[in-house]
Amino acid sequence: MGRITDTVKVLLIANILFFFGANYLGDYAYKIFALWFPENPNFGIWQIITHMFMHGSFSHILFNMFALYMFGSLLEEYLGQGKFIFIYFSAGLGAAGLQILFSYIGFNEAYQAYIEANVSPDEISKMFESVRATGEYRVYPSIPKEVSNQLFSNYLTPMVGASGAIFGILAAFAVVYPNLPLFIIFVPIPIKAKYLIGGYFLMNLFSAVTGVTLLGPSNTAYWAHIGGAVIGFITMWYWKKNSFNANRWN
């Protein structure tokens, strides 16, 4: 591993500062800087950026920053600072957008189930107010528990983490260095980047589609990972195909 490039260094420092600052401020920091579901009163447009610097646990930030450290500097050296920043934040925005889209799909399906069970919109709004205050909601026998969980988990669970942006970096790295051999813990043989990163992407896609968790906690925003990876892959593939390196931004 060579030197840490300037942008990667700044991102590492910013994420670490946010992590310790959020732990000091507690719930208030997550209320302001995490990305809330747009129907939730806590939502703010700035959160589509700030959530990328928030993390839910030490292991969460450790994994993301390790991936940024391992892959980011090589990619920044290849791309240049301007394009690296573009691909990092565009992947993060794409991740947020896709996750919100699927959250809306799940939310609307569950909301419609409540309406069909003759629960009025006013009653649902009161339940949202109650669950924000107490964390509890009324159970309707005619509505399956998983539907209720789908409605309120989408509404109440904010998104945090740089994972979407990191997946964009990983996907772009696989485009630039597809045959670079990589080692992972407990695997004694090298695996080409395109296979290792591609396999990791497919595992996340499987979890996003099926809801079955293969890696990480059960509340992982898998669609965010998919969105970030797709943006990173398409952007890097387009730049490489059009020989962007002859006209670098920096």
mmCIF file of C-alpha atoms in Angstrom:
data_model
loop_
_atom_site.group_PDB
_atom_site.id
_atom_site.type_symbol
_atom_site.label_atom_id
_atom_site.label_comp_id
_atom_site.label_asym_id
_atom_site.label_seq_id
_atom_site.Cartn_x
_atom_site.Cartn_y
_atom_site.Cartn_z
ATOM 1 C CA MET A 1 0.000 0.000 0.000
ATOM 2 C CA GLY A 2 1.443 3.375 -1.027
ATOM 3 C CA ARG A 3 0.832 6.780 0.451
ATOM 4 C CA ILE A 4 -2.637 7.953 1.388
ATOM 5 C CA THR A 5 -3.737 10.505 -1.197
ATOM 6 C CA ASP A 6 -5.009 13.921 -0.155
ATOM 7 C CA THR A 7 -8.729 13.409 -0.750
ATOM 8 C CA VAL A 8 -8.782 10.003 0.908
ATOM 9 C CA LYS A 9 -6.960 11.487 3.897
ATOM 10 C CA VAL A 10 -9.525 14.283 4.235
ATOM 11 C CA LEU A 11 -12.422 11.823 3.948
ATOM 12 C CA LEU A 12 -10.903 9.559 6.588
ATOM 13 C CA ILE A 13 -10.428 12.461 9.003
ATOM 14 C CA ALA A 14 -13.914 13.862 8.344
ATOM 15 C CA ASN A 15 -15.596 10.507 8.947
ATOM 16 C CA ILE A 16 -13.646 9.887 12.142
ATOM 17 C CA LEU A 17 -14.435 13.369 13.473
ATOM 18 C CA PHE A 18 -18.120 12.911 12.671
ATOM 19 C CA PHE A 19 -18.118 9.537 14.393
ATOM 20 C CA PHE A 20 -16.670 10.791 17.655
ATOM 21 C CA GLY A 21 -18.713 13.990 17.505
ATOM 22 C CA ALA A 22 -21.928 12.029 16.987
ATOM 23 C CA ASN A 23 -21.110 9.749 19.892
ATOM 24 C CA TYR A 24 -20.569 12.816 22.088
ATOM 25 C CA LEU A 25 -23.815 14.503 21.003
ATOM 26 C CA GLY A 26 -25.838 11.282 21.060
ATOM 27 C CA ASP A 27 -29.330 11.084 19.566
ATOM 28 C CA TYR A 28 -29.332 14.777 18.650
ATOM 29 C CA ALA A 29 -26.582 14.242 16.068
ATOM 30 C CA TYR A 30 -28.466 11.396 14.433
ATOM 31 C CA LYS A 31 -31.669 13.438 14.415
ATOM 32 C CA ILE A 32 -29.922 16.236 12.518
ATOM 33 C CA PHE A 33 -27.357 14.485 10.302
ATOM 34 C CA ALA A 34 -28.679 10.959 9.565
ATOM 35 C CA LEU A 35 -30.829 10.528 6.457
ATOM 36 C CA TRP A 36 -34.449 10.165 7.520
ATOM 37 C CA PHE A 37 -37.333 8.959 5.401
ATOM 38 C CA PRO A 38 -38.711 12.037 3.588
ATOM 39 C CA GLU A 39 -42.154 11.628 5.218
ATOM 40 C CA ASN A 40 -40.571 11.877 8.670
ATOM 41 C CA PRO A 41 -40.433 15.408 10.188
ATOM 42 C CA ASN A 42 -36.760 14.861 10.995
ATOM 43 C CA PHE A 43 -35.890 14.800 7.282
ATOM 44 C CA GLY A 44 -33.701 17.612 5.956
ATOM 45 C CA ILE A 45 -32.354 17.995 2.430
ATOM 46 C CA TRP A 46 -28.777 18.407 3.742
ATOM 47 C CA GLN A 47 -28.958 14.849 5.100
ATOM 48 C CA ILE A 48 -28.355 13.381 1.640
ATOM 49 C CA ILE A 49 -24.752 14.552 2.152
ATOM 50 C CA THR A 50 -24.269 14.455 5.929
ATOM 51 C CA HIS A 51 -25.473 10.864 6.314
ATOM 52 C CA MET A 52 -22.386 9.741 4.377
ATOM 53 C CA PHE A 53 -20.237 10.836 7.329
ATOM 54 C CA MET A 54 -22.367 9.212 10.041
ATOM 55 C CA HIS A 55 -21.888 5.629 11.261
ATOM 56 C CA GLY A 56 -23.888 3.472 13.622
ATOM 57 C CA SER A 57 -21.071 1.595 15.348
ATOM 58 C CA PHE A 58 -17.312 1.236 15.603
ATOM 59 C CA SER A 59 -17.334 -1.859 13.378
ATOM 60 C CA HIS A 60 -19.406 0.049 10.800
ATOM 61 C CA ILE A 61 -16.932 2.910 10.444
ATOM 62 C CA LEU A 62 -13.939 0.563 10.748
ATOM 63 C CA PHE A 63 -15.016 -1.526 7.747
ATOM 64 C CA ASN A 64 -15.875 1.495 5.602
ATOM 65 C CA MET A 65 -12.704 3.417 6.392
ATOM 66 C CA PHE A 66 -10.556 0.324 5.885
ATOM 67 C CA ALA A 67 -12.082 -0.138 2.418
ATOM 68 C CA LEU A 68 -11.565 3.552 1.653
ATOM 69 C CA TYR A 69 -7.938 3.293 2.794
ATOM 70 C CA MET A 70 -7.249 0.115 0.820
ATOM 71 C CA PHE A 71 -8.879 1.064 -2.488
ATOM 72 C CA GLY A 72 -9.333 4.824 -2.453
ATOM 73 C CA SER A 73 -5.769 6.043 -2.848
ATOM 74 C CA LEU A 74 -4.972 3.804 -5.815
ATOM 75 C CA LEU A 75 -8.164 4.946 -7.503
ATOM 76 C CA GLU A 76 -7.509 8.632 -6.749
ATOM 77 C CA GLU A 77 -4.005 8.355 -8.187
ATOM 78 C CA TYR A 78 -5.498 6.936 -11.360
ATOM 79 C CA LEU A 79 -8.458 9.324 -11.620
ATOM 80 C CA GLY A 80 -7.106 12.546 -10.203
ATOM 81 C CA GLN A 81 -8.669 14.435 -7.324
ATOM 82 C CA GLY A 82 -11.599 16.018 -9.165
ATOM 83 C CA LYS A 83 -12.925 12.827 -10.704
ATOM 84 C CA PHE A 84 -12.377 10.867 -7.515
ATOM 85 C CA ILE A 85 -14.464 13.361 -5.536
ATOM 86 C CA PHE A 86 -17.143 13.259 -8.229
ATOM 87 C CA ILE A 87 -17.399 9.479 -8.252
ATOM 88 C CA TYR A 88 -17.375 9.248 -4.428
ATOM 89 C CA PHE A 89 -20.212 11.684 -3.844
ATOM 90 C CA SER A 90 -22.251 10.738 -6.915
ATOM 91 C CA ALA A 91 -22.158 7.109 -5.743
ATOM 92 C CA GLY A 92 -23.245 8.235 -2.285
ATOM 93 C CA LEU A 93 -26.134 10.222 -3.742
ATOM 94 C CA GLY A 94 -27.129 7.341 -6.007
ATOM 95 C CA ALA A 95 -27.102 5.032 -3.008
ATOM 96 C CA ALA A 96 -29.377 7.341 -1.033
ATOM 97 C CA GLY A 97 -31.726 7.763 -3.975
ATOM 98 C CA LEU A 98 -32.178 4.043 -4.626
ATOM 99 C CA GLN A 99 -32.615 3.235 -0.939
ATOM 100 C CA ILE A 100 -35.265 5.939 -0.559
ATOM 101 C CA LEU A 101 -37.049 4.674 -3.678
ATOM 102 C CA PHE A 102 -37.372 1.149 -2.284
ATOM 103 C CA SER A 103 -38.256 2.522 1.147
ATOM 104 C CA TYR A 104 -41.119 4.417 -0.474
ATOM 105 C CA ILE A 105 -42.266 1.268 -2.281
ATOM 106 C CA GLY A 106 -42.366 -0.699 0.970
ATOM 107 C CA PHE A 107 -43.902 2.196 2.885
ATOM 108 C CA ASN A 108 -46.689 2.748 0.337
ATOM 109 C CA GLU A 109 -47.527 -0.956 0.157
ATOM 110 C CA ALA A 110 -47.844 -1.156 3.933
ATOM 111 C CA TYR A 111 -49.759 2.132 4.123
ATOM 112 C CA GLN A 112 -52.258 0.832 1.564
ATOM 113 C CA ALA A 113 -52.714 -2.336 3.632
ATOM 114 C CA TYR A 114 -53.716 -0.164 6.604
ATOM 115 C CA ILE A 115 -56.180 1.782 4.457
ATOM 116 C CA GLU A 116 -57.716 -1.449 3.164
ATOM 117 C CA ALA A 117 -58.093 -2.549 6.794
ATOM 118 C CA ASN A 118 -60.266 0.566 7.325
ATOM 119 C CA VAL A 119 -57.653 2.476 9.289
ATOM 120 C CA SER A 120 -58.069 6.143 8.421
ATOM 121 C CA PRO A 121 -55.163 8.378 7.375
ATOM 122 C CA ASP A 122 -55.748 10.442 10.548
ATOM 123 C CA GLU A 123 -55.362 7.331 12.698
ATOM 124 C CA ILE A 124 -52.165 6.399 10.870
ATOM 125 C CA SER A 125 -50.793 9.926 11.374
ATOM 126 C CA LYS A 126 -51.552 9.680 15.099
ATOM 127 C CA MET A 127 -49.733 6.349 15.215
ATOM 128 C CA PHE A 128 -46.698 7.978 13.613
ATOM 129 C CA GLU A 129 -46.765 10.684 16.289
ATOM 130 C CA SER A 130 -47.125 8.072 19.008
ATOM 131 C CA VAL A 131 -44.365 5.841 17.724
ATOM 132 C CA ARG A 132 -41.990 8.815 17.475
ATOM 133 C CA ALA A 133 -42.694 9.607 21.116
ATOM 134 C CA THR A 134 -42.886 6.123 22.636
ATOM 135 C CA GLY A 135 -41.516 3.676 20.069
ATOM 136 C CA GLU A 136 -44.790 1.726 20.252
ATOM 137 C CA TYR A 137 -47.727 1.446 17.886
ATOM 138 C CA ARG A 138 -51.182 -0.087 17.926
ATOM 139 C CA VAL A 139 -51.452 -3.636 16.603
ATOM 140 C CA TYR A 140 -54.399 -4.426 14.330
ATOM 141 C CA PRO A 141 -55.359 -8.137 14.236
ATOM 142 C CA SER A 142 -56.315 -7.831 10.570
ATOM 143 C CA ILE A 143 -52.855 -6.519 9.594
ATOM 144 C CA PRO A 144 -49.871 -8.926 9.584
ATOM 145 C CA LYS A 145 -47.062 -7.974 11.921
ATOM 146 C CA GLU A 146 -44.536 -7.871 9.077
ATOM 147 C CA VAL A 147 -46.682 -5.249 7.303
ATOM 148 C CA SER A 148 -46.713 -3.079 10.426
ATOM 149 C CA ASN A 149 -42.958 -3.505 10.787
ATOM 150 C CA GLN A 150 -42.508 -2.529 7.148
ATOM 151 C CA LEU A 151 -44.545 0.651 7.580
ATOM 152 C CA PHE A 152 -42.910 1.868 10.753
ATOM 153 C CA SER A 153 -39.356 0.680 10.111
ATOM 154 C CA ASN A 154 -39.246 2.647 6.852
ATOM 155 C CA TYR A 155 -40.668 5.696 8.602
ATOM 156 C CA LEU A 156 -38.536 5.524 11.728
ATOM 157 C CA THR A 157 -35.155 4.093 10.691
ATOM 158 C CA PRO A 158 -32.615 6.640 9.413
ATOM 159 C CA MET A 159 -29.813 5.735 7.016
ATOM 160 C CA VAL A 160 -26.210 6.357 8.022
ATOM 161 C CA GLY A 161 -22.824 5.464 6.636
ATOM 162 C CA ALA A 162 -20.416 5.916 3.766
ATOM 163 C CA SER A 163 -21.158 2.428 2.447
ATOM 164 C CA GLY A 164 -22.916 3.623 -0.718
ATOM 165 C CA ALA A 165 -19.976 5.852 -1.643
ATOM 166 C CA ILE A 166 -17.528 3.069 -0.734
ATOM 167 C CA PHE A 167 -19.369 0.620 -2.992
ATOM 168 C CA GLY A 168 -18.990 3.154 -5.786
ATOM 169 C CA ILE A 169 -15.254 3.232 -5.148
ATOM 170 C CA LEU A 170 -15.061 -0.578 -5.096
ATOM 171 C CA ALA A 171 -16.978 -0.896 -8.369
ATOM 172 C CA ALA A 172 -14.826 1.753 -10.042
ATOM 173 C CA PHE A 173 -11.699 0.011 -8.735
ATOM 174 C CA ALA A 174 -12.850 -3.278 -10.294
ATOM 175 C CA VAL A 175 -13.252 -1.514 -13.652
ATOM 176 C CA VAL A 176 -9.782 0.068 -13.504
ATOM 177 C CA TYR A 177 -7.902 -2.900 -12.000
ATOM 178 C CA PRO A 178 -10.049 -5.945 -12.861
ATOM 179 C CA ASN A 179 -7.212 -8.478 -12.719
ATOM 180 C CA LEU A 180 -5.364 -7.117 -9.700
ATOM 181 C CA PRO A 181 -4.949 -9.999 -7.218
ATOM 182 C CA LEU A 182 -6.457 -9.314 -3.805
ATOM 183 C CA PHE A 183 -6.189 -11.227 -0.556
ATOM 184 C CA ILE A 184 -8.865 -11.586 2.095
ATOM 185 C CA ILE A 185 -8.584 -12.973 5.613
ATOM 186 C CA PHE A 186 -8.684 -16.782 5.926
ATOM 187 C CA VAL A 187 -8.410 -17.284 2.138
ATOM 188 C CA PRO A 188 -4.858 -18.383 1.286
ATOM 189 C CA ILE A 189 -5.042 -17.654 -2.450
ATOM 190 C CA PRO A 190 -5.372 -14.318 -4.266
ATOM 191 C CA ILE A 191 -8.659 -13.459 -5.962
ATOM 192 C CA LYS A 192 -8.879 -11.070 -8.896
ATOM 193 C CA ALA A 193 -10.567 -7.774 -8.075
ATOM 194 C CA LYS A 194 -13.347 -8.295 -10.601
ATOM 195 C CA TYR A 195 -14.319 -11.607 -8.988
ATOM 196 C CA LEU A 196 -13.965 -10.544 -5.358
ATOM 197 C CA ILE A 197 -15.774 -7.220 -5.716
ATOM 198 C CA GLY A 198 -18.269 -8.658 -8.191
ATOM 199 C CA GLY A 199 -19.062 -11.521 -5.824
ATOM 200 C CA TYR A 200 -19.533 -9.106 -2.936
ATOM 201 C CA PHE A 201 -21.921 -7.062 -5.092
ATOM 202 C CA LEU A 202 -23.959 -10.166 -5.981
ATOM 203 C CA MET A 203 -24.249 -11.141 -2.328
ATOM 204 C CA ASN A 204 -25.637 -7.713 -1.525
ATOM 205 C CA LEU A 205 -28.010 -7.889 -4.488
ATOM 206 C CA PHE A 206 -29.279 -11.253 -3.256
ATOM 207 C CA SER A 207 -29.918 -9.819 0.213
ATOM 208 C CA ALA A 208 -31.629 -6.731 -1.226
ATOM 209 C CA VAL A 209 -34.020 -8.818 -3.343
ATOM 210 C CA THR A 210 -34.746 -11.632 -0.886
ATOM 211 C CA GLY A 211 -34.355 -9.934 2.487
ATOM 212 C CA VAL A 212 -32.001 -12.732 3.565
ATOM 213 C CA THR A 213 -28.903 -11.355 5.291
ATOM 214 C CA LEU A 214 -25.643 -12.969 4.206
ATOM 215 C CA LEU A 215 -23.208 -10.378 5.552
ATOM 216 C CA GLY A 216 -23.574 -7.628 8.115
ATOM 217 C CA PRO A 217 -26.514 -6.755 10.379
ATOM 218 C CA SER A 218 -30.116 -7.371 9.350
ATOM 219 C CA ASN A 219 -30.864 -3.636 9.051
ATOM 220 C CA THR A 220 -28.196 -3.097 6.367
ATOM 221 C CA ALA A 221 -29.349 -0.762 3.572
ATOM 222 C CA TYR A 222 -28.591 -3.204 0.770
ATOM 223 C CA TRP A 223 -30.257 -1.124 -1.932
ATOM 224 C CA ALA A 224 -27.925 1.729 -1.014
ATOM 225 C CA HIS A 225 -24.965 -0.581 -1.655
ATOM 226 C CA ILE A 226 -26.443 -1.558 -5.012
ATOM 227 C CA GLY A 227 -27.111 2.073 -5.980
ATOM 228 C CA GLY A 228 -23.591 3.188 -5.105
ATOM 229 C CA ALA A 229 -21.978 0.287 -6.952
ATOM 230 C CA VAL A 230 -24.060 0.829 -10.096
ATOM 231 C CA ILE A 231 -23.204 4.545 -10.217
ATOM 232 C CA GLY A 232 -19.512 3.832 -9.624
ATOM 233 C CA PHE A 233 -19.390 1.108 -12.247
ATOM 234 C CA ILE A 234 -21.256 3.017 -14.976
ATOM 235 C CA THR A 235 -19.325 6.237 -14.392
ATOM 236 C CA MET A 236 -15.937 4.526 -14.377
ATOM 237 C CA TRP A 237 -16.807 2.337 -17.365
ATOM 238 C CA TYR A 238 -17.839 5.427 -19.355
ATOM 239 C CA TRP A 239 -14.700 7.358 -18.440
ATOM 240 C CA LYS A 240 -12.419 4.444 -19.233
ATOM 241 C CA LYS A 241 -14.207 3.694 -22.491
ATOM 242 C CA ASN A 242 -13.782 7.336 -23.573
ATOM 243 C CA SER A 243 -10.144 7.557 -22.453
ATOM 244 C CA PHE A 244 -10.818 10.291 -19.893
ATOM 245 C CA ASN A 245 -7.260 10.115 -18.609
ATOM 246 C CA ALA A 246 -5.984 12.232 -21.488
ATOM 247 C CA ASN A 247 -8.113 15.129 -20.253
ATOM 248 C CA ARG A 248 -7.842 14.921 -16.472
ATOM 249 C CA TRP A 249 -9.575 17.567 -14.418
ATOM 250 C CA ASN A 250 -6.568 18.302 -12.220
#
